[in-house]
Amino acid sequence: MDLFTAIEARRAIKHYSSNETVSEADFERIMQAVLLSPTSYNIQHWRFVRVTDPQQRSRIQAAAWGQTQITEAAELIILCADTQAWRDNPQRYWANTSAEVQAVMLPMLQAFYEGKDQLQRDEALRSSGMAAQTLMLAAKALGYDTCPMIGFDSEQVARIINLPAGHLISMIITLGKADRPANPRAGQLPLEAVLLENSY
């Protein structure tokens, strides 16, 4: 599917066909595309929990106030953000560059993030947000549907998936084939209402 068509066609799907699956080849292709998403200093803050266990899905559904897409969709992916990725073996983020580049970038990375808790959080969430958009567009390009979700008890879901310290849940994404189309777009602001030039 053409990129602009995928952008236009991508909608938050709430109801999925329970007998449709995502092939392993397609799932792998989508996730490999996600890994190409941009991140600050190439830190790649994102972590993905693919939930395949039906009992765990049911527990997450309860933590998401019973939303049916949690258990109906072929795939359930919890996007997590590692706020401490900047300090976790950072040389690996620049492993394919010269020693000269690493000698500049690694101290710069540390100076940028160290002691800045809010920046660490913000940057991890920014990175996972960009990964989420890549995931949804890649899925749509292959003919699948998705739904980004924030309607859940994040502390409860964190316990269910045993989320480590220093990590956040940025969102849940369901993935599969729509059982029914999304409702019409509720109200799109015109470009002139949101595009400014030079200052606010």
PDB file of N, CA, C and O in Angstrom, residues 16-76:
ATOM      1  N   TYR A  16     -12.342  -6.680  16.217  1.00  0.00           N
ATOM      2  CA  TYR A  16     -11.497  -7.485  15.336  1.00  0.00           C
ATOM      3  C   TYR A  16     -12.148  -8.819  15.021  1.00  0.00           C
ATOM      4  O   TYR A  16     -12.894  -9.386  15.829  1.00  0.00           O
ATOM      5  N   SER A  17     -11.823  -9.342  13.849  1.00  0.00           N
ATOM      6  CA  SER A  17     -12.237 -10.682  13.477  1.00  0.00           C
ATOM      7  C   SER A  17     -11.387 -11.680  14.259  1.00  0.00           C
ATOM      8  O   SER A  17     -10.163 -11.711  14.115  1.00  0.00           O
ATOM      9  N   SER A  18     -12.033 -12.477  15.093  1.00  0.00           N
ATOM     10  CA  SER A  18     -11.283 -13.380  15.978  1.00  0.00           C
ATOM     11  C   SER A  18     -10.696 -14.581  15.253  1.00  0.00           C
ATOM     12  O   SER A  18      -9.861 -15.289  15.807  1.00  0.00           O
ATOM     13  N   ASN A  19     -11.119 -14.836  13.996  1.00  0.00           N
ATOM     14  CA  ASN A  19     -10.556 -15.985  13.270  1.00  0.00           C
ATOM     15  C   ASN A  19      -9.488 -15.586  12.257  1.00  0.00           C
ATOM     16  O   ASN A  19      -9.050 -16.391  11.467  1.00  0.00           O
ATOM     17  N   GLU A  20      -9.070 -14.309  12.280  1.00  0.00           N
ATOM     18  CA  GLU A  20      -7.995 -13.844  11.409  1.00  0.00           C
ATOM     19  C   GLU A  20      -6.694 -13.756  12.206  1.00  0.00           C
ATOM     20  O   GLU A  20      -6.689 -13.315  13.356  1.00  0.00           O
ATOM     21  N   THR A  21      -5.602 -14.179  11.608  1.00  0.00           N
ATOM     22  CA  THR A  21      -4.308 -14.143  12.279  1.00  0.00           C
ATOM     23  C   THR A  21      -3.344 -13.231  11.516  1.00  0.00           C
ATOM     24  O   THR A  21      -3.602 -12.848  10.378  1.00  0.00           O
ATOM     25  N   VAL A  22      -2.252 -12.925  12.159  1.00  0.00           N
ATOM     26  CA  VAL A  22      -1.144 -12.213  11.518  1.00  0.00           C
ATOM     27  C   VAL A  22      -0.050 -13.242  11.304  1.00  0.00           C
ATOM     28  O   VAL A  22       0.404 -13.872  12.266  1.00  0.00           O
ATOM     29  N   SER A  23       0.366 -13.428  10.083  1.00  0.00           N
ATOM     30  CA  SER A  23       1.407 -14.429   9.832  1.00  0.00           C
ATOM     31  C   SER A  23       2.699 -14.023  10.537  1.00  0.00           C
ATOM     32  O   SER A  23       2.960 -12.839  10.743  1.00  0.00           O
ATOM     33  N   GLU A  24       3.488 -15.018  10.885  1.00  0.00           N
ATOM     34  CA  GLU A  24       4.773 -14.728  11.541  1.00  0.00           C
ATOM     35  C   GLU A  24       5.667 -13.891  10.637  1.00  0.00           C
ATOM     36  O   GLU A  24       6.387 -13.011  11.105  1.00  0.00           O
ATOM     37  N   ALA A  25       5.614 -14.164   9.344  1.00  0.00           N
ATOM     38  CA  ALA A  25       6.437 -13.387   8.406  1.00  0.00           C
ATOM     39  C   ALA A  25       6.019 -11.923   8.413  1.00  0.00           C
ATOM     40  O   ALA A  25       6.872 -11.022   8.411  1.00  0.00           O
ATOM     41  N   ASP A  26       4.707 -11.665   8.424  1.00  0.00           N
ATOM     42  CA  ASP A  26       4.233 -10.281   8.446  1.00  0.00           C
ATOM     43  C   ASP A  26       4.545  -9.611   9.781  1.00  0.00           C
ATOM     44  O   ASP A  26       4.927  -8.433   9.820  1.00  0.00           O
ATOM     45  N   PHE A  27       4.367 -10.355  10.868  1.00  0.00           N
ATOM     46  CA  PHE A  27       4.677  -9.778  12.185  1.00  0.00           C
ATOM     47  C   PHE A  27       6.153  -9.393  12.259  1.00  0.00           C
ATOM     48  O   PHE A  27       6.503  -8.300  12.711  1.00  0.00           O
ATOM     49  N   GLU A  28       7.001 -10.276  11.779  1.00  0.00           N
ATOM     50  CA  GLU A  28       8.451 -10.007  11.768  1.00  0.00           C
ATOM     51  C   GLU A  28       8.760  -8.793  10.885  1.00  0.00           C
ATOM     52  O   GLU A  28       9.567  -7.940  11.259  1.00  0.00           O
ATOM     53  N   ARG A  29       8.115  -8.701   9.744  1.00  0.00           N
ATOM     54  CA  ARG A  29       8.360  -7.576   8.838  1.00  0.00           C
ATOM     55  C   ARG A  29       7.935  -6.251   9.476  1.00  0.00           C
ATOM     56  O   ARG A  29       8.634  -5.241   9.368  1.00  0.00           O
ATOM     57  N   ILE A  30       6.791  -6.261  10.144  1.00  0.00           N
ATOM     58  CA  ILE A  30       6.320  -5.058  10.842  1.00  0.00           C
ATOM     59  C   ILE A  30       7.312  -4.647  11.918  1.00  0.00           C
ATOM     60  O   ILE A  30       7.706  -3.476  12.012  1.00  0.00           O
ATOM     61  N   MET A  31       7.736  -5.601  12.726  1.00  0.00           N
ATOM     62  CA  MET A  31       8.628  -5.266  13.847  1.00  0.00           C
ATOM     63  C   MET A  31      10.016  -4.851  13.362  1.00  0.00           C
ATOM     64  O   MET A  31      10.665  -3.994  13.978  1.00  0.00           O
ATOM     65  N   GLN A  32      10.481  -5.434  12.269  1.00  0.00           N
ATOM     66  CA  GLN A  32      11.765  -5.002  11.714  1.00  0.00           C
ATOM     67  C   GLN A  32      11.674  -3.556  11.219  1.00  0.00           C
ATOM     68  O   GLN A  32      12.630  -2.789  11.341  1.00  0.00           O
ATOM     69  N   ALA A  33      10.517  -3.188  10.673  1.00  0.00           N
ATOM     70  CA  ALA A  33      10.315  -1.789  10.265  1.00  0.00           C
ATOM     71  C   ALA A  33      10.317  -0.873  11.480  1.00  0.00           C
ATOM     72  O   ALA A  33      10.876   0.234  11.447  1.00  0.00           O
ATOM     73  N   VAL A  34       9.706  -1.329  12.565  1.00  0.00           N
ATOM     74  CA  VAL A  34       9.655  -0.529  13.800  1.00  0.00           C
ATOM     75  C   VAL A  34      11.058  -0.195  14.304  1.00  0.00           C
ATOM     76  O   VAL A  34      11.315   0.915  14.783  1.00  0.00           O
ATOM     77  N   LEU A  35      11.964  -1.143  14.164  1.00  0.00           N
ATOM     78  CA  LEU A  35      13.329  -0.934  14.654  1.00  0.00           C
ATOM     79  C   LEU A  35      14.061   0.172  13.896  1.00  0.00           C
ATOM     80  O   LEU A  35      15.121   0.630  14.348  1.00  0.00           O
ATOM     81  N   LEU A  36      13.524   0.612  12.772  1.00  0.00           N
ATOM     82  CA  LEU A  36      14.142   1.697  12.000  1.00  0.00           C
ATOM     83  C   LEU A  36      13.611   3.068  12.406  1.00  0.00           C
ATOM     84  O   LEU A  36      14.028   4.078  11.835  1.00  0.00           O
ATOM     85  N   SER A  37      12.720   3.114  13.376  1.00  0.00           N
ATOM     86  CA  SER A  37      12.173   4.391  13.847  1.00  0.00           C
ATOM     87  C   SER A  37      13.277   5.241  14.470  1.00  0.00           C
ATOM     88  O   SER A  37      14.228   4.714  15.045  1.00  0.00           O
ATOM     89  N   PRO A  38      13.151   6.572  14.378  1.00  0.00           N
ATOM     90  CA  PRO A  38      14.199   7.441  14.937  1.00  0.00           C
ATOM     91  C   PRO A  38      14.145   7.527  16.457  1.00  0.00           C
ATOM     92  O   PRO A  38      13.076   7.418  17.056  1.00  0.00           O
ATOM     93  N   THR A  39      15.318   7.686  17.055  1.00  0.00           N
ATOM     94  CA  THR A  39      15.421   7.945  18.498  1.00  0.00           C
ATOM     95  C   THR A  39      16.592   8.888  18.751  1.00  0.00           C
ATOM     96  O   THR A  39      17.572   8.891  18.000  1.00  0.00           O
ATOM     97  N   SER A  40      16.485   9.645  19.823  1.00  0.00           N
ATOM     98  CA  SER A  40      17.557  10.546  20.217  1.00  0.00           C
ATOM     99  C   SER A  40      18.826   9.762  20.543  1.00  0.00           C
ATOM    100  O   SER A  40      18.777   8.770  21.274  1.00  0.00           O
ATOM    101  N   TYR A  41      19.945  10.198  19.994  1.00  0.00           N
ATOM    102  CA  TYR A  41      21.242   9.555  20.213  1.00  0.00           C
ATOM    103  C   TYR A  41      21.230   8.068  19.857  1.00  0.00           C
ATOM    104  O   TYR A  41      22.060   7.304  20.333  1.00  0.00           O
ATOM    105  N   ASN A  42      20.256   7.653  19.059  1.00  0.00           N
ATOM    106  CA  ASN A  42      20.120   6.247  18.652  1.00  0.00           C
ATOM    107  C   ASN A  42      19.945   5.298  19.849  1.00  0.00           C
ATOM    108  O   ASN A  42      20.330   4.128  19.794  1.00  0.00           O
ATOM    109  N   ILE A  43      19.343   5.796  20.914  1.00  0.00           N
ATOM    110  CA  ILE A  43      19.246   5.016  22.159  1.00  0.00           C
ATOM    111  C   ILE A  43      18.255   3.853  22.044  1.00  0.00           C
ATOM    112  O   ILE A  43      18.406   2.844  22.732  1.00  0.00           O
ATOM    113  N   GLN A  44      17.223   3.991  21.205  1.00  0.00           N
ATOM    114  CA  GLN A  44      16.259   2.902  21.009  1.00  0.00           C
ATOM    115  C   GLN A  44      15.613   2.497  22.336  1.00  0.00           C
ATOM    116  O   GLN A  44      15.689   1.347  22.754  1.00  0.00           O
ATOM    117  N   HIS A  45      14.959   3.453  22.971  1.00  0.00           N
ATOM    118  CA  HIS A  45      14.359   3.273  24.303  1.00  0.00           C
ATOM    119  C   HIS A  45      13.247   2.235  24.344  1.00  0.00           C
ATOM    120  O   HIS A  45      12.841   1.811  25.424  1.00  0.00           O
ATOM    121  N   TRP A  46      12.699   1.879  23.188  1.00  0.00           N
ATOM    122  CA  TRP A  46      11.494   1.054  23.167  1.00  0.00           C
ATOM    123  C   TRP A  46      11.759  -0.389  23.560  1.00  0.00           C
ATOM    124  O   TRP A  46      12.818  -0.964  23.290  1.00  0.00           O
ATOM    125  N   ARG A  47      10.771  -0.978  24.219  1.00  0.00           N
ATOM    126  CA  ARG A  47      10.735  -2.410  24.511  1.00  0.00           C
ATOM    127  C   ARG A  47       9.309  -2.855  24.231  1.00  0.00           C
ATOM    128  O   ARG A  47       8.363  -2.135  24.538  1.00  0.00           O
ATOM    129  N   PHE A  48       9.144  -4.039  23.645  1.00  0.00           N
ATOM    130  CA  PHE A  48       7.828  -4.502  23.210  1.00  0.00           C
ATOM    131  C   PHE A  48       7.502  -5.823  23.893  1.00  0.00           C
ATOM    132  O   PHE A  48       8.284  -6.769  23.816  1.00  0.00           O
ATOM    133  N   VAL A  49       6.351  -5.877  24.534  1.00  0.00           N
ATOM    134  CA  VAL A  49       5.883  -7.126  25.131  1.00  0.00           C
ATOM    135  C   VAL A  49       4.749  -7.648  24.268  1.00  0.00           C
ATOM    136  O   VAL A  49       3.674  -7.039  24.202  1.00  0.00           O
ATOM    137  N   ARG A  50       5.021  -8.744  23.584  1.00  0.00           N
ATOM    138  CA  ARG A  50       4.001  -9.402  22.742  1.00  0.00           C
ATOM    139  C   ARG A  50       3.269 -10.402  23.625  1.00  0.00           C
ATOM    140  O   ARG A  50       3.861 -11.383  24.111  1.00  0.00           O
ATOM    141  N   VAL A  51       1.987 -10.176  23.859  1.00  0.00           N
ATOM    142  CA  VAL A  51       1.220 -11.015  24.781  1.00  0.00           C
ATOM    143  C   VAL A  51       0.443 -12.045  23.969  1.00  0.00           C
ATOM    144  O   VAL A  51      -0.501 -11.698  23.248  1.00  0.00           O
ATOM    145  N   THR A  52       0.852 -13.295  24.099  1.00  0.00           N
ATOM    146  CA  THR A  52       0.220 -14.389  23.349  1.00  0.00           C
ATOM    147  C   THR A  52      -0.582 -15.319  24.251  1.00  0.00           C
ATOM    148  O   THR A  52      -1.411 -16.081  23.756  1.00  0.00           O
ATOM    149  N   ASP A  53      -0.348 -15.276  25.556  1.00  0.00           N
ATOM    150  CA  ASP A  53      -1.026 -16.166  26.491  1.00  0.00           C
ATOM    151  C   ASP A  53      -2.467 -15.696  26.716  1.00  0.00           C
ATOM    152  O   ASP A  53      -2.678 -14.558  27.146  1.00  0.00           O
ATOM    153  N   PRO A  54      -3.468 -16.539  26.420  1.00  0.00           N
ATOM    154  CA  PRO A  54      -4.874 -16.111  26.558  1.00  0.00           C
ATOM    155  C   PRO A  54      -5.246 -15.676  27.975  1.00  0.00           C
ATOM    156  O   PRO A  54      -6.020 -14.730  28.155  1.00  0.00           O
ATOM    157  N   GLN A  55      -4.715 -16.357  28.988  1.00  0.00           N
ATOM    158  CA  GLN A  55      -5.035 -15.979  30.365  1.00  0.00           C
ATOM    159  C   GLN A  55      -4.457 -14.599  30.700  1.00  0.00           C
ATOM    160  O   GLN A  55      -5.111 -13.789  31.364  1.00  0.00           O
ATOM    161  N   GLN A  56      -3.260 -14.342  30.231  1.00  0.00           N
ATOM    162  CA  GLN A  56      -2.664 -13.035  30.465  1.00  0.00           C
ATOM    163  C   GLN A  56      -3.441 -11.951  29.719  1.00  0.00           C
ATOM    164  O   GLN A  56      -3.641 -10.858  30.235  1.00  0.00           O
ATOM    165  N   ARG A  57      -3.892 -12.267  28.525  1.00  0.00           N
ATOM    166  CA  ARG A  57      -4.732 -11.335  27.765  1.00  0.00           C
ATOM    167  C   ARG A  57      -5.999 -10.989  28.557  1.00  0.00           C
ATOM    168  O   ARG A  57      -6.422  -9.833  28.602  1.00  0.00           O
ATOM    169  N   SER A  58      -6.614 -12.004  29.160  1.00  0.00           N
ATOM    170  CA  SER A  58      -7.837 -11.770  29.929  1.00  0.00           C
ATOM    171  C   SER A  58      -7.564 -10.874  31.129  1.00  0.00           C
ATOM    172  O   SER A  58      -8.383 -10.007  31.465  1.00  0.00           O
ATOM    173  N   ARG A  59      -6.438 -11.067  31.785  1.00  0.00           N
ATOM    174  CA  ARG A  59      -6.093 -10.214  32.926  1.00  0.00           C
ATOM    175  C   ARG A  59      -5.863  -8.772  32.471  1.00  0.00           C
ATOM    176  O   ARG A  59      -6.259  -7.821  33.138  1.00  0.00           O
ATOM    177  N   ILE A  60      -5.224  -8.621  31.322  1.00  0.00           N
ATOM    178  CA  ILE A  60      -4.997  -7.273  30.791  1.00  0.00           C
ATOM    179  C   ILE A  60      -6.326  -6.647  30.371  1.00  0.00           C
ATOM    180  O   ILE A  60      -6.548  -5.447  30.585  1.00  0.00           O
ATOM    181  N   GLN A  61      -7.224  -7.455  29.819  1.00  0.00           N
ATOM    182  CA  GLN A  61      -8.537  -6.938  29.448  1.00  0.00           C
ATOM    183  C   GLN A  61      -9.277  -6.398  30.672  1.00  0.00           C
ATOM    184  O   GLN A  61      -9.912  -5.335  30.616  1.00  0.00           O
ATOM    185  N   ALA A  62      -9.180  -7.112  31.788  1.00  0.00           N
ATOM    186  CA  ALA A  62      -9.810  -6.634  33.024  1.00  0.00           C
ATOM    187  C   ALA A  62      -9.195  -5.308  33.470  1.00  0.00           C
ATOM    188  O   ALA A  62      -9.897  -4.414  33.954  1.00  0.00           O
ATOM    189  N   ALA A  63      -7.871  -5.170  33.282  1.00  0.00           N
ATOM    190  CA  ALA A  63      -7.186  -3.925  33.641  1.00  0.00           C
ATOM    191  C   ALA A  63      -7.477  -2.808  32.650  1.00  0.00           C
ATOM    192  O   ALA A  63      -7.176  -1.642  32.915  1.00  0.00           O
ATOM    193  N   ALA A  64      -8.045  -3.176  31.503  1.00  0.00           N
ATOM    194  CA  ALA A  64      -8.420  -2.191  30.478  1.00  0.00           C
ATOM    195  C   ALA A  64      -9.934  -2.004  30.452  1.00  0.00           C
ATOM    196  O   ALA A  64     -10.506  -1.674  29.415  1.00  0.00           O
ATOM    197  N   TRP A  65     -10.557  -2.232  31.585  1.00  0.00           N
ATOM    198  CA  TRP A  65     -11.985  -1.968  31.774  1.00  0.00           C
ATOM    199  C   TRP A  65     -12.848  -2.710  30.766  1.00  0.00           C
ATOM    200  O   TRP A  65     -13.863  -2.209  30.290  1.00  0.00           O
ATOM    201  N   GLY A  66     -12.403  -3.940  30.453  1.00  0.00           N
ATOM    202  CA  GLY A  66     -13.213  -4.842  29.660  1.00  0.00           C
ATOM    203  C   GLY A  66     -13.217  -4.607  28.162  1.00  0.00           C
ATOM    204  O   GLY A  66     -14.011  -5.226  27.449  1.00  0.00           O
ATOM    205  N   GLN A  67     -12.332  -3.774  27.663  1.00  0.00           N
ATOM    206  CA  GLN A  67     -12.342  -3.479  26.223  1.00  0.00           C
ATOM    207  C   GLN A  67     -12.060  -4.757  25.424  1.00  0.00           C
ATOM    208  O   GLN A  67     -11.047  -5.429  25.629  1.00  0.00           O
ATOM    209  N   THR A  68     -12.956  -5.040  24.492  1.00  0.00           N
ATOM    210  CA  THR A  68     -12.929  -6.348  23.822  1.00  0.00           C
ATOM    211  C   THR A  68     -11.771  -6.524  22.859  1.00  0.00           C
ATOM    212  O   THR A  68     -11.370  -7.661  22.583  1.00  0.00           O
ATOM    213  N   GLN A  69     -11.216  -5.421  22.339  1.00  0.00           N
ATOM    214  CA  GLN A  69     -10.128  -5.586  21.370  1.00  0.00           C
ATOM    215  C   GLN A  69      -8.887  -6.242  21.983  1.00  0.00           C
ATOM    216  O   GLN A  69      -8.067  -6.820  21.279  1.00  0.00           O
ATOM    217  N   ILE A  70      -8.762  -6.173  23.294  1.00  0.00           N
ATOM    218  CA  ILE A  70      -7.621  -6.792  23.978  1.00  0.00           C
ATOM    219  C   ILE A  70      -7.575  -8.290  23.711  1.00  0.00           C
ATOM    220  O   ILE A  70      -6.504  -8.867  23.496  1.00  0.00           O
ATOM    221  N   THR A  71      -8.727  -8.936  23.730  1.00  0.00           N
ATOM    222  CA  THR A  71      -8.756 -10.388  23.519  1.00  0.00           C
ATOM    223  C   THR A  71      -9.171 -10.780  22.106  1.00  0.00           C
ATOM    224  O   THR A  71      -8.901 -11.893  21.675  1.00  0.00           O
ATOM    225  N   GLU A  72      -9.839  -9.881  21.374  1.00  0.00           N
ATOM    226  CA  GLU A  72     -10.281 -10.212  20.015  1.00  0.00           C
ATOM    227  C   GLU A  72      -9.168 -10.111  18.977  1.00  0.00           C
ATOM    228  O   GLU A  72      -9.141 -10.880  18.016  1.00  0.00           O
ATOM    229  N   ALA A  73      -8.273  -9.151  19.144  1.00  0.00           N
ATOM    230  CA  ALA A  73      -7.245  -8.906  18.128  1.00  0.00           C
ATOM    231  C   ALA A  73      -6.277 -10.079  18.036  1.00  0.00           C
ATOM    232  O   ALA A  73      -6.009 -10.768  19.026  1.00  0.00           O
ATOM    233  N   ALA A  74      -5.742 -10.276  16.854  1.00  0.00           N
ATOM    234  CA  ALA A  74      -4.786 -11.366  16.650  1.00  0.00           C
ATOM    235  C   ALA A  74      -3.531 -11.172  17.498  1.00  0.00           C
ATOM    236  O   ALA A  74      -2.954 -12.133  18.001  1.00  0.00           O
ATOM    237  N   GLU A  75      -3.103  -9.912  17.647  1.00  0.00           N
ATOM    238  CA  GLU A  75      -1.877  -9.625  18.385  1.00  0.00           C
ATOM    239  C   GLU A  75      -2.122  -8.500  19.390  1.00  0.00           C
ATOM    240  O   GLU A  75      -2.882  -7.559  19.116  1.00  0.00           O
ATOM    241  N   LEU A  76      -1.469  -8.610  20.519  1.00  0.00           N
ATOM    242  CA  LEU A  76      -1.495  -7.573  21.550  1.00  0.00           C
ATOM    243  C   LEU A  76      -0.056  -7.221  21.894  1.00  0.00           C
ATOM    244  O   LEU A  76       0.724  -8.084  22.302  1.00  0.00           O
TER     245      LEU A  76
END
